[in-house]
Amino acid sequence: MAFTYACSDYPGMAPCPGRFTAKTKDELWEHIELHALVTHEEDPSEWPDDERSKIEALITGD
Ligand SMILES: [Zn+2]
């Protein structure tokens, strides 16, 4: 079981090569938030719920 998120799937993020896979969704979110902070200079603590929903919808997993 693994969950994957590709940053380029997010609208407007197409050139970003960031892609993360983790065993749990909680860990995957850690990667996504750190990536957003370091690479995109965004503060994940300021993301509104609909931002998180958009990301959540793009997470693939089995
Ligand atoms: Zn990215």
PDB file of N, CA, C and O and ligand atoms in Angstrom:
ATOM      1  N   MET A   1       0.841  -1.197   0.000  1.00  0.00           N
ATOM      2  CA  MET A   1       0.000   0.000   0.000  1.00  0.00           C
ATOM      3  C   MET A   1       0.878   1.250   0.000  1.00  0.00           C
ATOM      4  O   MET A   1       1.799   1.365   0.782  1.00  0.00           O
ATOM      5  N   ALA A   2       0.598   2.153  -0.924  1.00  0.00           N
ATOM      6  CA  ALA A   2       1.379   3.378  -1.011  1.00  0.00           C
ATOM      7  C   ALA A   2       0.524   4.481  -1.618  1.00  0.00           C
ATOM      8  O   ALA A   2      -0.394   4.216  -2.391  1.00  0.00           O
ATOM      9  N   PHE A   3       0.865   5.693  -1.236  1.00  0.00           N
ATOM     10  CA  PHE A   3       0.158   6.844  -1.773  1.00  0.00           C
ATOM     11  C   PHE A   3       1.157   7.727  -2.512  1.00  0.00           C
ATOM     12  O   PHE A   3       2.298   7.889  -2.073  1.00  0.00           O
ATOM     13  N   THR A   4       0.717   8.268  -3.638  1.00  0.00           N
ATOM     14  CA  THR A   4       1.603   9.074  -4.468  1.00  0.00           C
ATOM     15  C   THR A   4       0.947  10.406  -4.822  1.00  0.00           C
ATOM     16  O   THR A   4      -0.256  10.475  -5.040  1.00  0.00           O
ATOM     17  N   TYR A   5       1.789  11.438  -4.831  1.00  0.00           N
ATOM     18  CA  TYR A   5       1.323  12.749  -5.280  1.00  0.00           C
ATOM     19  C   TYR A   5       2.358  13.329  -6.230  1.00  0.00           C
ATOM     20  O   TYR A   5       3.553  13.330  -5.931  1.00  0.00           O
ATOM     21  N   ALA A   6       1.900  13.776  -7.393  1.00  0.00           N
ATOM     22  CA  ALA A   6       2.786  14.418  -8.368  1.00  0.00           C
ATOM     23  C   ALA A   6       2.428  15.894  -8.423  1.00  0.00           C
ATOM     24  O   ALA A   6       1.297  16.261  -8.758  1.00  0.00           O
ATOM     25  N   CYS A   7       3.392  16.728  -8.076  1.00  0.00           N
ATOM     26  CA  CYS A   7       3.140  18.170  -8.010  1.00  0.00           C
ATOM     27  C   CYS A   7       2.655  18.710  -9.355  1.00  0.00           C
ATOM     28  O   CYS A   7       1.822  19.598  -9.414  1.00  0.00           O
ATOM     29  N   SER A   8       3.158  18.127 -10.446  1.00  0.00           N
ATOM     30  CA  SER A   8       2.794  18.622 -11.777  1.00  0.00           C
ATOM     31  C   SER A   8       1.324  18.394 -12.108  1.00  0.00           C
ATOM     32  O   SER A   8       0.804  18.988 -13.055  1.00  0.00           O
ATOM     33  N   ASP A   9       0.643  17.537 -11.342  1.00  0.00           N
ATOM     34  CA  ASP A   9      -0.793  17.321 -11.573  1.00  0.00           C
ATOM     35  C   ASP A   9      -1.621  18.512 -11.091  1.00  0.00           C
ATOM     36  O   ASP A   9      -2.760  18.688 -11.497  1.00  0.00           O
ATOM     37  N   TYR A  10      -1.018  19.302 -10.214  1.00  0.00           N
ATOM     38  CA  TYR A  10      -1.753  20.452  -9.681  1.00  0.00           C
ATOM     39  C   TYR A  10      -1.770  21.570 -10.723  1.00  0.00           C
ATOM     40  O   TYR A  10      -0.739  21.865 -11.330  1.00  0.00           O
ATOM     41  N   PRO A  11      -2.944  22.181 -10.942  1.00  0.00           N
ATOM     42  CA  PRO A  11      -3.045  23.230 -11.963  1.00  0.00           C
ATOM     43  C   PRO A  11      -1.991  24.319 -11.781  1.00  0.00           C
ATOM     44  O   PRO A  11      -1.850  24.874 -10.700  1.00  0.00           O
ATOM     45  N   GLY A  12      -1.224  24.583 -12.839  1.00  0.00           N
ATOM     46  CA  GLY A  12      -0.209  25.622 -12.803  1.00  0.00           C
ATOM     47  C   GLY A  12       1.149  25.150 -12.355  1.00  0.00           C
ATOM     48  O   GLY A  12       2.128  25.892 -12.424  1.00  0.00           O
ATOM     49  N   MET A  13       1.249  23.903 -11.881  1.00  0.00           N
ATOM     50  CA  MET A  13       2.512  23.385 -11.374  1.00  0.00           C
ATOM     51  C   MET A  13       3.198  22.458 -12.385  1.00  0.00           C
ATOM     52  O   MET A  13       4.148  21.742 -12.042  1.00  0.00           O
ATOM     53  N   ALA A  14       2.730  22.479 -13.622  1.00  0.00           N
ATOM     54  CA  ALA A  14       3.198  21.525 -14.631  1.00  0.00           C
ATOM     55  C   ALA A  14       4.715  21.373 -14.744  1.00  0.00           C
ATOM     56  O   ALA A  14       5.191  20.250 -14.946  1.00  0.00           O
ATOM     57  N   PRO A  15       5.507  22.463 -14.655  1.00  0.00           N
ATOM     58  CA  PRO A  15       6.960  22.269 -14.833  1.00  0.00           C
ATOM     59  C   PRO A  15       7.644  21.632 -13.624  1.00  0.00           C
ATOM     60  O   PRO A  15       8.819  21.278 -13.705  1.00  0.00           O
ATOM     61  N   CYS A  16       6.955  21.491 -12.507  1.00  0.00           N
ATOM     62  CA  CYS A  16       7.607  20.985 -11.300  1.00  0.00           C
ATOM     63  C   CYS A  16       7.776  19.468 -11.359  1.00  0.00           C
ATOM     64  O   CYS A  16       6.819  18.744 -11.587  1.00  0.00           O
ATOM     65  N   PRO A  17       9.004  18.981 -11.142  1.00  0.00           N
ATOM     66  CA  PRO A  17       9.250  17.547 -11.194  1.00  0.00           C
ATOM     67  C   PRO A  17       8.959  16.834  -9.873  1.00  0.00           C
ATOM     68  O   PRO A  17       9.142  15.615  -9.775  1.00  0.00           O
ATOM     69  N   GLY A  18       8.515  17.578  -8.865  1.00  0.00           N
ATOM     70  CA  GLY A  18       8.280  16.979  -7.551  1.00  0.00           C
ATOM     71  C   GLY A  18       7.259  15.858  -7.604  1.00  0.00           C
ATOM     72  O   GLY A  18       6.153  16.033  -8.117  1.00  0.00           O
ATOM     73  N   ARG A  19       7.645  14.712  -7.057  1.00  0.00           N
ATOM     74  CA  ARG A  19       6.756  13.541  -7.037  1.00  0.00           C
ATOM     75  C   ARG A  19       7.090  12.742  -5.792  1.00  0.00           C
ATOM     76  O   ARG A  19       8.261  12.443  -5.549  1.00  0.00           O
ATOM     77  N   PHE A  20       6.074  12.407  -5.017  1.00  0.00           N
ATOM     78  CA  PHE A  20       6.327  11.796  -3.715  1.00  0.00           C
ATOM     79  C   PHE A  20       5.463  10.568  -3.504  1.00  0.00           C
ATOM     80  O   PHE A  20       4.306  10.540  -3.896  1.00  0.00           O
ATOM     81  N   THR A  21       6.066   9.582  -2.886  1.00  0.00           N
ATOM     82  CA  THR A  21       5.342   8.357  -2.558  1.00  0.00           C
ATOM     83  C   THR A  21       5.646   8.005  -1.109  1.00  0.00           C
ATOM     84  O   THR A  21       6.788   8.092  -0.663  1.00  0.00           O
ATOM     85  N   ALA A  22       4.611   7.653  -0.384  1.00  0.00           N
ATOM     86  CA  ALA A  22       4.802   7.265   1.016  1.00  0.00           C
ATOM     87  C   ALA A  22       3.834   6.142   1.358  1.00  0.00           C
ATOM     88  O   ALA A  22       2.832   5.925   0.673  1.00  0.00           O
ATOM     89  N   LYS A  23       4.168   5.473   2.441  1.00  0.00           N
ATOM     90  CA  LYS A  23       3.350   4.331   2.841  1.00  0.00           C
ATOM     91  C   LYS A  23       2.000   4.777   3.397  1.00  0.00           C
ATOM     92  O   LYS A  23       0.989   4.110   3.208  1.00  0.00           O
ATOM     93  N   THR A  24       2.004   5.907   4.067  1.00  0.00           N
ATOM     94  CA  THR A  24       0.748   6.404   4.635  1.00  0.00           C
ATOM     95  C   THR A  24       0.459   7.807   4.103  1.00  0.00           C
ATOM     96  O   THR A  24       1.365   8.539   3.695  1.00  0.00           O
ATOM     97  N   LYS A  25      -0.827   8.166   4.150  1.00  0.00           N
ATOM     98  CA  LYS A  25      -1.203   9.505   3.704  1.00  0.00           C
ATOM     99  C   LYS A  25      -0.625  10.575   4.616  1.00  0.00           C
ATOM    100  O   LYS A  25      -0.262  11.656   4.159  1.00  0.00           O
ATOM    101  N   ASP A  26      -0.537  10.273   5.902  1.00  0.00           N
ATOM    102  CA  ASP A  26       0.034  11.244   6.833  1.00  0.00           C
ATOM    103  C   ASP A  26       1.469  11.585   6.453  1.00  0.00           C
ATOM    104  O   ASP A  26       1.865  12.751   6.454  1.00  0.00           O
ATOM    105  N   GLU A  27       2.245  10.553   6.123  1.00  0.00           N
ATOM    106  CA  GLU A  27       3.629  10.798   5.740  1.00  0.00           C
ATOM    107  C   GLU A  27       3.683  11.538   4.407  1.00  0.00           C
ATOM    108  O   GLU A  27       4.496  12.451   4.228  1.00  0.00           O
ATOM    109  N   LEU A  28       2.803  11.166   3.485  1.00  0.00           N
ATOM    110  CA  LEU A  28       2.784  11.839   2.184  1.00  0.00           C
ATOM    111  C   LEU A  28       2.526  13.331   2.358  1.00  0.00           C
ATOM    112  O   LEU A  28       3.182  14.161   1.720  1.00  0.00           O
ATOM    113  N   TRP A  29       1.609  13.680   3.242  1.00  0.00           N
ATOM    114  CA  TRP A  29       1.332  15.095   3.494  1.00  0.00           C
ATOM    115  C   TRP A  29       2.563  15.831   4.022  1.00  0.00           C
ATOM    116  O   TRP A  29       2.779  17.007   3.714  1.00  0.00           O
ATOM    117  N   GLU A  30       3.369  15.132   4.827  1.00  0.00           N
ATOM    118  CA  GLU A  30       4.606  15.738   5.325  1.00  0.00           C
ATOM    119  C   GLU A  30       5.516  16.119   4.155  1.00  0.00           C
ATOM    120  O   GLU A  30       6.104  17.200   4.126  1.00  0.00           O
ATOM    121  N   HIS A  31       5.617  15.199   3.183  1.00  0.00           N
ATOM    122  CA  HIS A  31       6.450  15.465   2.008  1.00  0.00           C
ATOM    123  C   HIS A  31       5.890  16.623   1.189  1.00  0.00           C
ATOM    124  O   HIS A  31       6.626  17.500   0.733  1.00  0.00           O
ATOM    125  N   ILE A  32       4.573  16.593   0.992  1.00  0.00           N
ATOM    126  CA  ILE A  32       3.931  17.635   0.182  1.00  0.00           C
ATOM    127  C   ILE A  32       4.125  19.004   0.831  1.00  0.00           C
ATOM    128  O   ILE A  32       4.460  19.990   0.160  1.00  0.00           O
ATOM    129  N   GLU A  33       3.932  19.067   2.138  1.00  0.00           N
ATOM    130  CA  GLU A  33       4.041  20.353   2.829  1.00  0.00           C
ATOM    131  C   GLU A  33       5.477  20.869   2.842  1.00  0.00           C
ATOM    132  O   GLU A  33       5.717  22.068   2.640  1.00  0.00           O
ATOM    133  N   LEU A  34       6.429  19.969   3.049  1.00  0.00           N
ATOM    134  CA  LEU A  34       7.829  20.385   3.043  1.00  0.00           C
ATOM    135  C   LEU A  34       8.231  20.867   1.646  1.00  0.00           C
ATOM    136  O   LEU A  34       8.919  21.884   1.496  1.00  0.00           O
ATOM    137  N   HIS A  35       7.771  20.147   0.641  1.00  0.00           N
ATOM    138  CA  HIS A  35       8.057  20.521  -0.747  1.00  0.00           C
ATOM    139  C   HIS A  35       7.477  21.897  -1.067  1.00  0.00           C
ATOM    140  O   HIS A  35       8.132  22.734  -1.685  1.00  0.00           O
ATOM    141  N   ALA A  36       6.247  22.127  -0.646  1.00  0.00           N
ATOM    142  CA  ALA A  36       5.603  23.414  -0.914  1.00  0.00           C
ATOM    143  C   ALA A  36       6.394  24.550  -0.262  1.00  0.00           C
ATOM    144  O   ALA A  36       6.584  25.617  -0.846  1.00  0.00           O
ATOM    145  N   LEU A  37       6.854  24.285   0.967  1.00  0.00           N
ATOM    146  CA  LEU A  37       7.588  25.294   1.719  1.00  0.00           C
ATOM    147  C   LEU A  37       8.945  25.592   1.082  1.00  0.00           C
ATOM    148  O   LEU A  37       9.297  26.749   0.843  1.00  0.00           O
ATOM    149  N   VAL A  38       9.700  24.535   0.773  1.00  0.00           N
ATOM    150  CA  VAL A  38      11.069  24.697   0.278  1.00  0.00           C
ATOM    151  C   VAL A  38      11.100  25.132  -1.182  1.00  0.00           C
ATOM    152  O   VAL A  38      11.833  26.050  -1.555  1.00  0.00           O
ATOM    153  N   THR A  39      10.298  24.463  -2.012  1.00  0.00           N
ATOM    154  CA  THR A  39      10.378  24.697  -3.458  1.00  0.00           C
ATOM    155  C   THR A  39       9.476  25.835  -3.922  1.00  0.00           C
ATOM    156  O   THR A  39       9.859  26.626  -4.776  1.00  0.00           O
ATOM    157  N   HIS A  40       8.282  25.911  -3.334  1.00  0.00           N
ATOM    158  CA  HIS A  40       7.324  26.899  -3.831  1.00  0.00           C
ATOM    159  C   HIS A  40       7.152  28.077  -2.875  1.00  0.00           C
ATOM    160  O   HIS A  40       6.357  28.982  -3.140  1.00  0.00           O
ATOM    161  N   GLU A  41       7.883  28.052  -1.768  1.00  0.00           N
ATOM    162  CA  GLU A  41       7.831  29.132  -0.787  1.00  0.00           C
ATOM    163  C   GLU A  41       6.409  29.453  -0.358  1.00  0.00           C
ATOM    164  O   GLU A  41       6.024  30.609  -0.246  1.00  0.00           O
ATOM    165  N   GLU A  42       5.648  28.385  -0.156  1.00  0.00           N
ATOM    166  CA  GLU A  42       4.293  28.541   0.362  1.00  0.00           C
ATOM    167  C   GLU A  42       4.282  28.083   1.817  1.00  0.00           C
ATOM    168  O   GLU A  42       5.064  27.228   2.203  1.00  0.00           O
ATOM    169  N   ASP A  43       3.380  28.657   2.600  1.00  0.00           N
ATOM    170  CA  ASP A  43       3.236  28.222   3.981  1.00  0.00           C
ATOM    171  C   ASP A  43       2.004  27.319   4.086  1.00  0.00           C
ATOM    172  O   ASP A  43       0.868  27.807   4.032  1.00  0.00           O
ATOM    173  N   PRO A  44       2.237  26.009   4.194  1.00  0.00           N
ATOM    174  CA  PRO A  44       1.107  25.068   4.211  1.00  0.00           C
ATOM    175  C   PRO A  44       0.116  25.327   5.339  1.00  0.00           C
ATOM    176  O   PRO A  44      -1.050  24.966   5.223  1.00  0.00           O
ATOM    177  N   SER A  45       0.569  25.957   6.415  1.00  0.00           N
ATOM    178  CA  SER A  45      -0.348  26.218   7.530  1.00  0.00           C
ATOM    179  C   SER A  45      -1.387  27.265   7.133  1.00  0.00           C
ATOM    180  O   SER A  45      -2.392  27.445   7.814  1.00  0.00           O
ATOM    181  N   GLU A  46      -1.126  27.948   6.014  1.00  0.00           N
ATOM    182  CA  GLU A  46      -2.076  28.969   5.560  1.00  0.00           C
ATOM    183  C   GLU A  46      -3.001  28.443   4.466  1.00  0.00           C
ATOM    184  O   GLU A  46      -3.846  29.188   3.967  1.00  0.00           O
ATOM    185  N   TRP A  47      -2.805  27.179   4.082  1.00  0.00           N
ATOM    186  CA  TRP A  47      -3.674  26.628   3.040  1.00  0.00           C
ATOM    187  C   TRP A  47      -5.092  26.503   3.551  1.00  0.00           C
ATOM    188  O   TRP A  47      -5.336  25.908   4.604  1.00  0.00           O
ATOM    189  N   PRO A  48      -6.043  27.026   2.786  1.00  0.00           N
ATOM    190  CA  PRO A  48      -7.449  26.824   3.176  1.00  0.00           C
ATOM    191  C   PRO A  48      -7.882  25.387   2.887  1.00  0.00           C
ATOM    192  O   PRO A  48      -7.195  24.659   2.177  1.00  0.00           O
ATOM    193  N   ASP A  49      -9.025  25.010   3.434  1.00  0.00           N
ATOM    194  CA  ASP A  49      -9.500  23.633   3.273  1.00  0.00           C
ATOM    195  C   ASP A  49      -9.659  23.246   1.807  1.00  0.00           C
ATOM    196  O   ASP A  49      -9.394  22.101   1.431  1.00  0.00           O
ATOM    197  N   ASP A  50     -10.100  24.180   0.960  1.00  0.00           N
ATOM    198  CA  ASP A  50     -10.334  23.789  -0.436  1.00  0.00           C
ATOM    199  C   ASP A  50      -9.020  23.533  -1.162  1.00  0.00           C
ATOM    200  O   ASP A  50      -8.956  22.756  -2.107  1.00  0.00           O
ATOM    201  N   GLU A  51      -7.948  24.193  -0.701  1.00  0.00           N
ATOM    202  CA  GLU A  51      -6.615  23.917  -1.254  1.00  0.00           C
ATOM    203  C   GLU A  51      -6.219  22.474  -0.919  1.00  0.00           C
ATOM    204  O   GLU A  51      -5.756  21.722  -1.778  1.00  0.00           O
ATOM    205  N   ARG A  52      -6.433  22.097   0.316  1.00  0.00           N
ATOM    206  CA  ARG A  52      -6.110  20.730   0.744  1.00  0.00           C
ATOM    207  C   ARG A  52      -6.993  19.708   0.034  1.00  0.00           C
ATOM    208  O   ARG A  52      -6.539  18.613  -0.291  1.00  0.00           O
ATOM    209  N   SER A  53      -8.238  20.075  -0.210  1.00  0.00           N
ATOM    210  CA  SER A  53      -9.145  19.159  -0.925  1.00  0.00           C
ATOM    211  C   SER A  53      -8.665  18.928  -2.346  1.00  0.00           C
ATOM    212  O   SER A  53      -8.749  17.819  -2.871  1.00  0.00           O
ATOM    213  N   LYS A  54      -8.173  20.005  -2.986  1.00  0.00           N
ATOM    214  CA  LYS A  54      -7.670  19.880  -4.359  1.00  0.00           C
ATOM    215  C   LYS A  54      -6.480  18.935  -4.403  1.00  0.00           C
ATOM    216  O   LYS A  54      -6.358  18.106  -5.301  1.00  0.00           O
ATOM    217  N   ILE A  55      -5.584  19.092  -3.435  1.00  0.00           N
ATOM    218  CA  ILE A  55      -4.410  18.219  -3.372  1.00  0.00           C
ATOM    219  C   ILE A  55      -4.847  16.782  -3.067  1.00  0.00           C
ATOM    220  O   ILE A  55      -4.420  15.835  -3.725  1.00  0.00           O
ATOM    221  N   GLU A  56      -5.716  16.662  -2.090  1.00  0.00           N
ATOM    222  CA  GLU A  56      -6.234  15.345  -1.693  1.00  0.00           C
ATOM    223  C   GLU A  56      -6.797  14.581  -2.882  1.00  0.00           C
ATOM    224  O   GLU A  56      -6.579  13.378  -3.050  1.00  0.00           O
ATOM    225  N   ALA A  57      -7.509  15.316  -3.762  1.00  0.00           N
ATOM    226  CA  ALA A  57      -8.149  14.703  -4.929  1.00  0.00           C
ATOM    227  C   ALA A  57      -7.117  14.182  -5.925  1.00  0.00           C
ATOM    228  O   ALA A  57      -7.430  13.316  -6.765  1.00  0.00           O
ATOM    229  N   LEU A  58      -5.905  14.722  -5.858  1.00  0.00           N
ATOM    230  CA  LEU A  58      -4.856  14.328  -6.814  1.00  0.00           C
ATOM    231  C   LEU A  58      -3.968  13.210  -6.281  1.00  0.00           C
ATOM    232  O   LEU A  58      -3.130  12.667  -7.012  1.00  0.00           O
ATOM    233  N   ILE A  59      -4.157  12.867  -5.019  1.00  0.00           N
ATOM    234  CA  ILE A  59      -3.364  11.784  -4.435  1.00  0.00           C
ATOM    235  C   ILE A  59      -3.880  10.444  -4.962  1.00  0.00           C
ATOM    236  O   ILE A  59      -5.083  10.186  -4.935  1.00  0.00           O
ATOM    237  N   THR A  60      -2.965   9.656  -5.471  1.00  0.00           N
ATOM    238  CA  THR A  60      -3.350   8.321  -5.914  1.00  0.00           C
ATOM    239  C   THR A  60      -2.805   7.300  -4.935  1.00  0.00           C
ATOM    240  O   THR A  60      -1.732   7.476  -4.351  1.00  0.00           O
ATOM    241  N   GLY A  61      -3.543   6.278  -4.727  1.00  0.00           N
ATOM    242  CA  GLY A  61      -3.088   5.257  -3.789  1.00  0.00           C
ATOM    243  C   GLY A  61      -3.896   3.988  -3.950  1.00  0.00           C
ATOM    244  O   GLY A  61      -4.912   3.975  -4.626  1.00  0.00           O
ATOM    245  N   ASP A  62      -3.382   2.935  -3.330  1.00  0.00           N
ATOM    246  CA  ASP A  62      -4.133   1.687  -3.407  1.00  0.00           C
ATOM    247  C   ASP A  62      -4.368   1.134  -2.007  1.00  0.00           C
ATOM    248  O   ASP A  62      -3.975   1.764  -1.024  1.00  0.00           O
TER     249      ASP A  62
HETATM  250 ZN    ZN B   1       6.289  21.302  -6.778  1.00  0.00          ZN
END
